[in-house]
CSV table of C-alpha atoms and ligand atoms in Angstrom, one decimal:
chain,number,residue,atom,x,y,z
A,164,MET,CA,0.0,0.0,0.0
A,165,ARG,CA,1.1,3.5,-0.7
A,166,ARG,CA,2.0,5.5,2.4
A,167,VAL,CA,1.6,9.2,2.4
A,168,TYR,CA,2.7,11.4,5.3
A,169,LEU,CA,0.8,14.7,5.5
A,170,ASP,CA,1.5,15.5,9.1
A,171,HIS,CA,4.7,17.6,9.0
A,172,ALA,CA,3.3,20.1,11.5
A,173,ALA,CA,3.4,17.3,14.1
A,174,THR,CA,6.9,16.2,13.3
A,175,THR,CA,9.3,15.5,10.3
A,176,PRO,CA,11.6,12.6,9.5
A,177,VAL,CA,15.3,13.3,10.2
A,178,HIS,CA,17.1,14.2,7.0
A,179,PRO,CA,19.8,11.6,6.0
A,180,GLU,CA,22.5,14.3,5.9
A,181,VAL,CA,21.5,15.3,9.5
A,182,ILE,CA,21.9,11.7,10.6
A,183,ALA,CA,25.3,11.5,8.9
A,184,ALA,CA,26.4,14.7,10.7
A,185,MET,CA,25.3,13.4,14.0
A,186,LEU,CA,26.6,9.8,13.9
A,187,PRO,CA,30.3,10.2,14.7
A,188,HIS,CA,29.4,12.2,17.8
A,189,PHE,CA,27.7,9.3,19.4
A,190,HIS,CA,30.8,7.2,19.7
A,191,ASN,CA,33.9,8.9,18.3
A,192,SER,CA,33.6,12.5,19.4
A,193,PHE,CA,31.6,11.7,22.5
A,194,GLY,CA,33.4,13.7,25.1
A,195,ASN,CA,31.6,16.0,27.6
A,196,PRO,CA,32.0,19.5,26.3
A,197,SER,CA,33.0,20.7,29.7
A,198,SER,CA,36.0,18.3,30.0
A,199,ILE,CA,39.3,19.9,29.2
A,200,HIS,CA,40.9,16.9,27.6
A,201,SER,CA,41.0,16.3,23.8
A,202,PHE,CA,37.7,14.4,23.8
A,203,GLY,CA,35.9,17.2,25.6
A,204,ARG,CA,37.5,19.9,23.5
A,205,GLU,CA,36.3,18.1,20.3
A,206,SER,CA,32.7,18.2,21.6
A,207,ARG,CA,33.0,21.8,22.7
A,208,GLN,CA,34.3,22.8,19.3
A,209,ALA,CA,31.4,21.1,17.6
A,210,VAL,CA,28.9,22.7,19.9
A,211,ASP,CA,30.5,26.1,19.4
A,212,GLU,CA,30.5,25.8,15.6
A,213,ALA,CA,26.8,24.7,15.6
A,214,ARG,CA,26.0,27.7,17.8
A,215,GLU,CA,27.7,30.0,15.4
A,216,LEU,CA,25.9,28.6,12.5
A,217,VAL,CA,22.5,28.8,14.2
A,218,ALA,CA,23.2,32.4,15.2
A,219,LYS,CA,24.2,33.4,11.7
A,220,ILE,CA,21.1,31.9,10.1
A,221,LEU,CA,18.8,33.7,12.6
A,222,GLY,CA,20.7,37.0,12.4
A,223,ALA,CA,21.8,36.7,16.0
A,224,THR,CA,25.2,36.4,17.8
A,225,ALA,CA,26.4,33.1,19.3
A,226,ARG,CA,26.0,34.2,22.9
A,227,GLU,CA,22.3,34.9,22.3
A,228,ILE,CA,21.6,31.2,21.4
A,229,VAL,CA,20.6,28.9,24.3
A,230,PHE,CA,20.0,25.2,23.5
A,231,THR,CA,17.0,23.6,25.2
A,232,SER,CA,15.3,20.2,25.0
A,233,GLY,CA,12.8,21.5,22.4
A,234,GLY,CA,10.1,24.0,21.7
A,235,THR,CA,8.1,23.3,24.9
A,236,GLU,CA,11.2,24.0,27.1
A,237,ALA,CA,12.2,27.1,25.1
A,238,ASP,CA,8.6,28.5,25.5
A,239,ASN,CA,8.6,27.8,29.2
A,240,LEU,CA,12.1,29.2,29.8
A,241,ALA,CA,11.1,32.4,27.9
A,242,ILE,CA,7.8,33.0,29.6
A,243,GLN,CA,8.5,31.8,33.2
A,244,GLY,CA,12.1,33.1,32.9
A,245,VAL,CA,10.9,36.7,32.1
A,246,ALA,CA,8.1,36.4,34.8
A,247,LEU,CA,10.7,35.5,37.4
A,248,ALA,CA,13.1,38.2,36.4
A,249,LYS,CA,10.6,41.0,36.0
A,250,LYS,CA,8.0,40.3,38.7
A,251,GLY,CA,9.2,43.3,40.6
A,252,GLN,CA,8.3,45.6,37.7
A,253,GLY,CA,4.9,44.2,36.8
A,254,ARG,CA,2.8,41.1,36.7
A,255,HIS,CA,0.8,41.4,33.4
A,256,ILE,CA,1.4,39.2,30.4
A,257,ILE,CA,-0.2,39.4,26.9
A,258,THR,CA,-0.7,36.3,24.8
A,259,SER,CA,-3.3,35.0,22.4
A,260,GLN,CA,-6.0,32.4,22.5
A,261,ILE,CA,-4.5,30.4,19.7
A,262,GLU,CA,-1.0,29.7,21.2
A,263,HIS,CA,0.4,26.2,21.5
A,264,HIS,CA,-0.2,24.5,24.8
A,265,ALA,CA,3.4,25.0,25.7
A,266,VAL,CA,2.7,28.8,25.9
A,267,LEU,CA,-0.9,28.6,27.1
A,268,ASP,CA,-0.2,26.3,29.9
A,269,ALA,CA,2.9,28.2,31.0
A,270,CYS,CA,0.7,31.3,31.2
A,271,LYS,CA,-2.1,29.5,33.0
A,272,TYR,CA,0.5,28.3,35.6
A,273,LEU,CA,1.7,31.9,36.1
A,274,GLU,CA,-1.9,32.9,36.8
A,275,THR,CA,-1.7,30.6,39.8
A,276,GLN,CA,1.4,32.4,40.9
A,277,GLY,CA,-0.1,35.9,41.0
A,278,PHE,CA,0.3,37.0,37.4
A,279,ALA,CA,-2.5,38.4,35.2
A,280,VAL,CA,-2.7,37.2,31.6
A,281,THR,CA,-4.7,38.7,28.7
A,282,TYR,CA,-5.5,36.1,26.1
A,283,LEU,CA,-6.1,38.0,22.9
A,284,PRO,CA,-8.9,36.9,20.5
A,285,VAL,CA,-8.3,36.3,16.7
A,286,ASN,CA,-10.3,37.2,13.7
A,287,ALA,CA,-12.1,34.6,11.5
A,288,GLU,CA,-8.9,34.0,9.5
A,289,GLY,CA,-7.1,33.1,12.7
A,290,GLN,CA,-4.9,36.3,13.0
A,291,VAL,CA,-4.3,38.5,16.0
A,292,GLN,CA,-5.2,42.1,15.5
A,293,ILE,CA,-2.6,44.7,16.2
A,294,ALA,CA,-5.2,47.1,17.7
A,295,ASP,CA,-6.1,44.4,20.2
A,296,VAL,CA,-2.5,44.1,21.3
A,297,LEU,CA,-2.2,47.9,21.7
A,298,ALA,CA,-5.5,48.0,23.7
A,299,ALA,CA,-4.2,45.2,26.0
A,300,ILE,CA,-1.0,47.0,27.0
A,301,ARG,CA,-0.9,48.1,30.6
A,302,PRO,CA,1.7,50.0,32.7
A,303,ASP,CA,2.5,46.7,34.4
A,304,THR,CA,2.8,44.6,31.2
A,305,ILE,CA,6.1,42.8,31.3
A,306,LEU,CA,5.8,40.4,28.4
A,307,ILE,CA,4.1,39.9,25.1
A,308,THR,CA,4.2,36.3,23.7
A,309,ILE,CA,2.5,35.7,20.3
A,310,MET,CA,3.4,32.9,18.0
A,311,HIS,CA,4.9,33.5,14.5
A,312,ALA,CA,2.8,30.8,12.7
A,313,ASN,CA,0.0,28.8,14.1
A,314,ASN,CA,0.5,25.0,14.2
A,315,GLU,CA,-3.1,24.2,13.2
A,316,THR,CA,-4.0,26.7,10.5
A,317,GLY,CA,-0.6,27.9,9.5
A,318,ALA,CA,-1.9,31.4,9.9
A,319,LEU,CA,0.9,34.0,10.1
A,320,GLN,CA,0.8,36.6,12.8
A,321,PRO,CA,1.8,40.3,12.5
A,322,ILE,CA,5.0,39.7,14.4
A,323,ARG,CA,6.9,42.8,13.0
A,324,GLU,CA,4.1,45.2,14.0
A,325,ILE,CA,3.9,43.7,17.4
A,326,GLY,CA,7.6,43.9,17.7
A,327,ARG,CA,7.5,47.6,17.0
A,328,LEU,CA,4.7,48.1,19.5
A,329,ALA,CA,6.6,46.1,22.2
A,330,LYS,CA,9.7,48.1,21.7
A,331,GLU,CA,7.9,51.5,21.9
A,332,HIS,CA,6.4,50.4,25.2
A,333,LYS,CA,9.6,48.8,26.4
A,334,ILE,CA,7.9,45.4,26.9
A,335,THR,CA,9.8,42.1,26.4
A,336,PHE,CA,8.6,40.3,23.3
A,337,HIS,CA,8.7,36.5,22.8
A,338,THR,CA,7.5,34.6,19.7
A,339,ASP,CA,7.0,30.9,19.4
A,340,ALA,CA,8.5,30.4,15.9
A,341,VAL,CA,8.5,26.6,16.1
A,342,GLN,CA,6.3,26.2,13.0
A,343,ALA,CA,7.9,29.1,11.1
A,344,VAL,CA,11.5,28.2,11.3
A,345,GLY,CA,12.5,26.1,8.3
A,346,SER,CA,9.4,27.1,6.3
A,347,ILE,CA,9.7,30.8,6.0
A,348,PRO,CA,12.6,33.3,6.5
A,349,VAL,CA,13.1,34.1,10.2
A,350,ASN,CA,15.5,36.9,11.3
A,351,VAL,CA,15.4,38.1,14.8
A,352,ASP,CA,16.1,41.8,14.0
A,353,ASP,CA,13.7,41.9,11.1
A,354,LEU,CA,11.0,40.6,13.4
A,355,GLY,CA,12.0,42.8,16.3
A,356,VAL,CA,11.8,40.0,18.9
A,357,ASP,CA,13.7,39.7,22.2
A,358,LEU,CA,13.1,36.0,22.6
A,359,LEU,CA,12.3,33.3,20.0
A,360,SER,CA,11.7,29.6,20.3
A,361,LEU,CA,12.4,26.9,17.7
A,362,SER,CA,12.5,23.1,17.7
A,363,ALA,CA,14.6,20.8,15.4
A,364,HIS,CA,12.1,18.1,14.8
A,365,LYS,CA,9.8,20.4,12.9
A,366,PHE,CA,12.4,21.0,10.3
A,367,TYR,CA,14.0,17.5,9.6
A,368,GLY,CA,16.2,17.5,12.7
A,369,PRO,CA,16.0,15.2,15.7
A,370,LYS,CA,13.4,15.4,18.5
A,371,GLY,CA,14.4,16.6,21.9
A,372,ILE,CA,16.5,19.6,20.9
A,373,GLY,CA,15.5,23.2,20.4
A,374,VAL,CA,16.7,26.8,20.9
A,375,LEU,CA,15.7,29.8,22.8
A,376,TYR,CA,17.1,32.9,21.2
A,377,ILE,CA,17.7,35.6,23.9
A,378,ARG,CA,18.5,39.1,22.7
A,379,ASN,CA,21.5,40.6,24.6
A,380,GLY,CA,20.3,42.6,27.6
A,381,THR,CA,17.0,40.7,28.0
A,382,LYS,CA,16.3,39.9,31.7
A,383,LEU,CA,15.7,36.2,32.2
A,384,LYS,CA,16.0,33.8,35.2
A,385,PRO,CA,16.8,30.1,34.7
A,386,LEU,CA,14.2,27.5,35.6
A,387,TYR,CA,16.8,24.9,36.5
A,388,HIS,CA,19.9,25.1,38.7
A,389,GLY,CA,22.9,22.8,38.6
A,390,GLY,CA,25.7,23.8,36.4
A,391,GLY,CA,27.2,26.6,34.3
A,392,GLN,CA,26.2,25.3,30.9
A,393,GLU,CA,24.4,27.7,28.4
A,394,ARG,CA,25.5,30.7,30.5
A,395,LYS,CA,23.7,29.2,33.5
A,396,LEU,CA,20.3,29.7,31.7
A,397,ARG,CA,19.9,26.0,30.9
A,398,PRO,CA,22.4,24.0,33.0
A,399,GLY,CA,23.1,20.3,32.3
A,400,THR,CA,25.5,18.5,30.1
A,401,GLU,CA,24.9,19.6,26.5
A,402,ASN,CA,23.1,17.3,24.1
A,403,HIS,CA,25.9,17.9,21.7
A,404,VAL,CA,24.7,15.3,19.2
A,405,GLY,CA,21.3,17.0,19.1
A,406,VAL,CA,22.9,20.4,18.9
A,407,ILE,CA,24.9,19.3,15.8
A,408,GLY,CA,21.8,17.7,14.3
A,409,LEU,CA,19.8,20.9,14.9
A,410,ALA,CA,22.4,23.1,13.2
A,411,LYS,CA,22.7,20.8,10.2
A,412,ALA,CA,19.0,20.6,9.8
A,413,LEU,CA,18.6,24.4,10.0
A,414,GLU,CA,21.3,24.9,7.5
A,415,LEU,CA,19.7,22.4,5.1
A,416,ALA,CA,16.2,23.8,5.6
A,417,THR,CA,17.3,27.4,4.9
A,418,THR,CA,19.5,26.6,1.9
A,419,GLU,CA,17.4,27.2,-1.3
A,420,MET,CA,14.4,27.7,1.0
A,421,ASP,CA,12.5,29.6,-1.7
A,422,THR,CA,12.7,26.8,-4.3
A,423,LYS,CA,11.9,24.1,-1.8
A,424,GLN,CA,8.9,26.0,-0.3
A,425,ALA,CA,7.6,27.0,-3.7
A,426,LYS,CA,7.4,23.3,-4.6
A,427,ILE,CA,5.6,22.5,-1.4
A,428,LYS,CA,3.2,25.4,-1.9
A,429,ALA,CA,2.4,24.3,-5.4
A,430,LEU,CA,1.4,20.9,-4.1
A,431,ARG,CA,-0.5,22.4,-1.2
A,432,ASP,CA,-2.5,24.6,-3.6
A,433,LYS,CA,-3.4,21.7,-5.7
A,434,LEU,CA,-4.4,19.7,-2.6
A,435,MET,CA,-6.4,22.7,-1.2
A,436,GLY,CA,-8.2,23.2,-4.5
A,437,GLY,CA,-9.1,19.6,-4.7
A,438,LEU,CA,-10.4,19.5,-1.1
A,439,LEU,CA,-12.4,22.7,-1.6
A,440,ALA,CA,-14.1,21.2,-4.7
A,441,ILE,CA,-15.8,18.7,-2.4
A,442,PRO,CA,-19.3,20.1,-1.5
A,443,GLU,CA,-19.6,21.8,1.9
A,444,VAL,CA,-15.9,21.9,2.6
A,445,LYS,CA,-14.5,25.2,3.9
A,446,LEU,CA,-11.0,26.5,4.4
A,447,ASN,CA,-9.8,27.4,7.9
A,448,GLY,CA,-7.3,30.1,8.3
A,449,HIS,CA,-6.1,32.9,6.1
A,450,PRO,CA,-6.1,31.9,2.4
A,451,GLU,CA,-2.7,33.5,1.6
A,452,GLU,CA,-1.1,34.5,4.9
A,453,ARG,CA,-0.4,31.0,6.0
A,454,LEU,CA,2.6,28.5,6.0
A,455,PRO,CA,3.3,27.1,2.5
A,456,GLY,CA,2.7,23.5,3.5
A,457,ASN,CA,-0.6,23.9,5.5
A,458,VAL,CA,-4.1,23.1,4.5
A,459,ASN,CA,-6.9,23.0,7.2
A,460,VAL,CA,-10.5,22.4,6.2
A,461,SER,CA,-13.8,21.7,7.9
A,462,ILE,CA,-15.8,19.0,6.2
A,463,ARG,CA,-19.4,19.2,7.2
A,464,TYR,CA,-21.3,16.2,8.5
A,465,VAL,CA,-18.2,14.2,9.3
A,466,GLU,CA,-16.1,13.6,12.4
A,467,GLY,CA,-12.4,14.3,12.1
A,468,GLU,CA,-11.3,11.1,13.9
A,469,SER,CA,-13.4,9.0,11.5
A,470,LEU,CA,-11.7,10.7,8.6
A,471,ILE,CA,-8.2,10.2,10.2
A,472,LEU,CA,-8.9,6.4,10.7
A,473,SER,CA,-10.4,5.9,7.3
A,474,LEU,CA,-7.4,7.7,5.6
A,475,ASP,CA,-5.0,5.8,7.8
A,476,MET,CA,-6.4,2.5,6.6
A,477,GLN,CA,-5.4,3.6,3.1
A,478,GLY,CA,-1.9,4.7,4.2
A,479,VAL,CA,-2.5,8.5,4.6
A,480,ALA,CA,-1.4,10.2,7.8
A,481,VAL,CA,-3.2,13.5,8.6
A,482,SER,CA,-4.5,15.2,11.8
A,483,SER,CA,-7.6,16.9,13.1
A,484,GLY,CA,-8.8,19.5,15.5
A,485,SER,CA,-11.5,17.2,16.8
A,486,ALA,CA,-11.7,16.5,20.5
A,487,CYS,CA,-10.7,12.8,20.5
A,488,THR,CA,-7.5,13.5,18.6
A,489,SER,CA,-6.5,16.4,20.7
A,490,GLY,CA,-6.8,14.2,23.8
A,491,SER,CA,-9.3,16.5,25.5
A,492,LEU,CA,-13.0,16.8,25.6
A,493,ASP,CA,-13.1,20.1,23.8
A,494,PRO,CA,-12.2,20.4,20.1
A,495,SER,CA,-9.3,22.6,19.0
A,496,HIS,CA,-9.1,25.8,21.0
A,497,VAL,CA,-7.6,27.5,17.9
A,498,LEU,CA,-10.6,26.8,15.7
A,499,LEU,CA,-13.1,27.7,18.4
A,500,ALA,CA,-11.2,31.0,18.9
A,501,MET,CA,-11.7,31.7,15.2
A,502,GLY,CA,-15.5,31.4,15.7
A,503,LEU,CA,-16.0,27.9,14.3
A,504,SER,CA,-18.9,25.9,15.9
A,505,HIS,CA,-18.1,22.7,17.8
A,506,GLY,CA,-19.4,20.7,14.8
A,507,GLU,CA,-17.1,22.6,12.4
A,508,ALA,CA,-14.1,22.0,14.7
A,509,HIS,CA,-14.9,18.3,15.1
A,510,GLY,CA,-15.0,18.0,11.3
A,511,SER,CA,-11.7,19.6,10.7
A,512,LEU,CA,-8.8,18.1,9.0
A,513,ARG,CA,-5.2,19.4,8.9
A,514,LEU,CA,-2.9,18.2,6.1
A,515,THR,CA,0.7,19.5,6.3
A,516,LEU,CA,3.0,18.8,3.4
A,517,GLY,CA,6.8,18.5,3.4
A,518,GLN,CA,9.8,18.2,1.2
A,519,ASP,CA,9.4,14.6,0.3
A,520,ASN,CA,5.7,14.8,-0.9
A,521,THR,CA,5.0,14.4,-4.6
A,522,GLU,CA,2.3,15.2,-7.0
A,523,GLU,CA,1.4,11.5,-6.9
A,524,ASP,CA,0.8,11.8,-3.1
A,525,VAL,CA,-1.6,14.6,-3.7
A,526,ASP,CA,-3.4,12.8,-6.5
A,527,TYR,CA,-3.7,9.7,-4.3
A,528,VAL,CA,-5.3,11.6,-1.4
A,529,LEU,CA,-7.6,13.5,-3.8
A,530,GLY,CA,-8.6,10.2,-5.3
A,531,ILE,CA,-9.5,8.4,-2.0
A,532,LEU,CA,-10.9,11.3,0.1
A,533,PRO,CA,-14.2,12.2,-1.7
A,534,PRO,CA,-15.5,8.6,-1.5
A,535,ILE,CA,-14.5,8.4,2.2
A,536,VAL,CA,-16.4,11.7,2.9
A,537,LEU,CA,-19.4,10.4,1.0
A,538,ARG,CA,-19.5,7.1,2.8
A,539,LEU,CA,-19.2,8.8,6.2
A,540,ARG,CA,-21.8,11.4,5.3
A,541,GLN,CA,-24.2,8.7,4.3
A,542,MET,CA,-23.9,7.3,7.9
A,543,SER,CA,-24.6,10.7,9.4
A,544,PRO,CA,-28.2,11.4,10.5
A,545,LEU,CA,-27.5,15.2,10.2
A,546,TYR,CA,-26.5,14.8,6.6
A,547,HIS,CA,-29.9,13.2,5.8
A,548,LYS,CA,-31.8,15.8,7.7
A,549,ARG,CA,-30.1,18.8,6.0
B,454,PLP,C1,5.7,21.4,18.1
B,454,PLP,C2,5.4,22.8,18.7
B,454,PLP,C3,5.9,23.1,20.0
B,454,PLP,C4,6.5,22.1,20.9
B,454,PLP,O1,7.8,21.8,20.5
B,454,PLP,P1,8.5,20.4,21.1
B,454,PLP,O2,9.9,20.5,20.6
B,454,PLP,O3,7.7,19.3,20.5
B,454,PLP,O4,8.4,20.5,22.5
B,454,PLP,C5,5.7,24.4,20.5
B,454,PLP,N1,5.0,25.3,19.7
B,454,PLP,C6,4.6,25.1,18.5
B,454,PLP,C7,3.9,26.1,17.7
B,454,PLP,C8,4.8,23.8,17.9
B,454,PLP,O5,4.3,23.5,16.7
């Protein structure tokens, strides 16, 4: 059976060149980067070179790069770290209703610790409005954290404009760029951010390694204590193999990015067109201002999880914003924030394309999906009552 992976927003396979770059560091250059003998020095040098490369690609300096265990830890270090460092100045944080749970739950936790959080709404296209950000700013606002691109709809957020606003009001600005990095150009000065999170496994690197970019001068307290690594902001023996894999993956993803992403976008547009040609299917998220590989649709009268399982039986991997797949009772908080009904959110499907997808993959999915939708609809009482 043909297998088609269309869930690149969940994770990506590790690129063969990334594996090749990592391999020798498991057993040959395996030293602890903190050791002063030759084994340690080799690892230290590899980590330093990787840090330089990552910094260069993001438009940062090497000392502004802190390696973490991934996107979740980078988000928590940014949000809780600023809260700890600046709680004497104020206790108000601005975020949005469509953030990843790594951001939302860190903010919810801070609410239990005496912080106030404003969760900004989004418009029907899934985008935060700059006027809402401005209106939410208070004298005691210490942090704004708004994601660069949404993981469910791919909707791009007005990060540059928010960056300008944050700077004017001298508020620290963090963006969760986990979905953006590797898909669209990301430069920390261009965006005007003080803190930026990224994660290697979303751009063909290994899982369990990420970065928090921290602009020089940004006040931040560590969440862990125990060693001097990563300028004491993230102590613990460096995952040097992961660091090397992350840097290689970032280098590969950002080389000829335009060409690679144009190919993905062309396939995405074909897939989107085919899906929207099915009756009573509507697009979720902004039609243009979205990640090149993302399609998110609501298919009326069907359940997302039934679709996922039916597609899976035919080798196609996708995801949904329906409740069962998100592991909670409520359907996607992102789709609900955009004003979708529970029914529309339950019937949503997210298909995210990547570098290895082909036109044949898209044709295959567009061939099998309409009959699946028809079969599921015929089992739905609502469909017959319409
Ligand atoms: C995947 C993801 C994360 C979490 O990253 P991990 O490395 O899996 O912890 C955070 N934010 C967004 C937007 C993501 O897509």
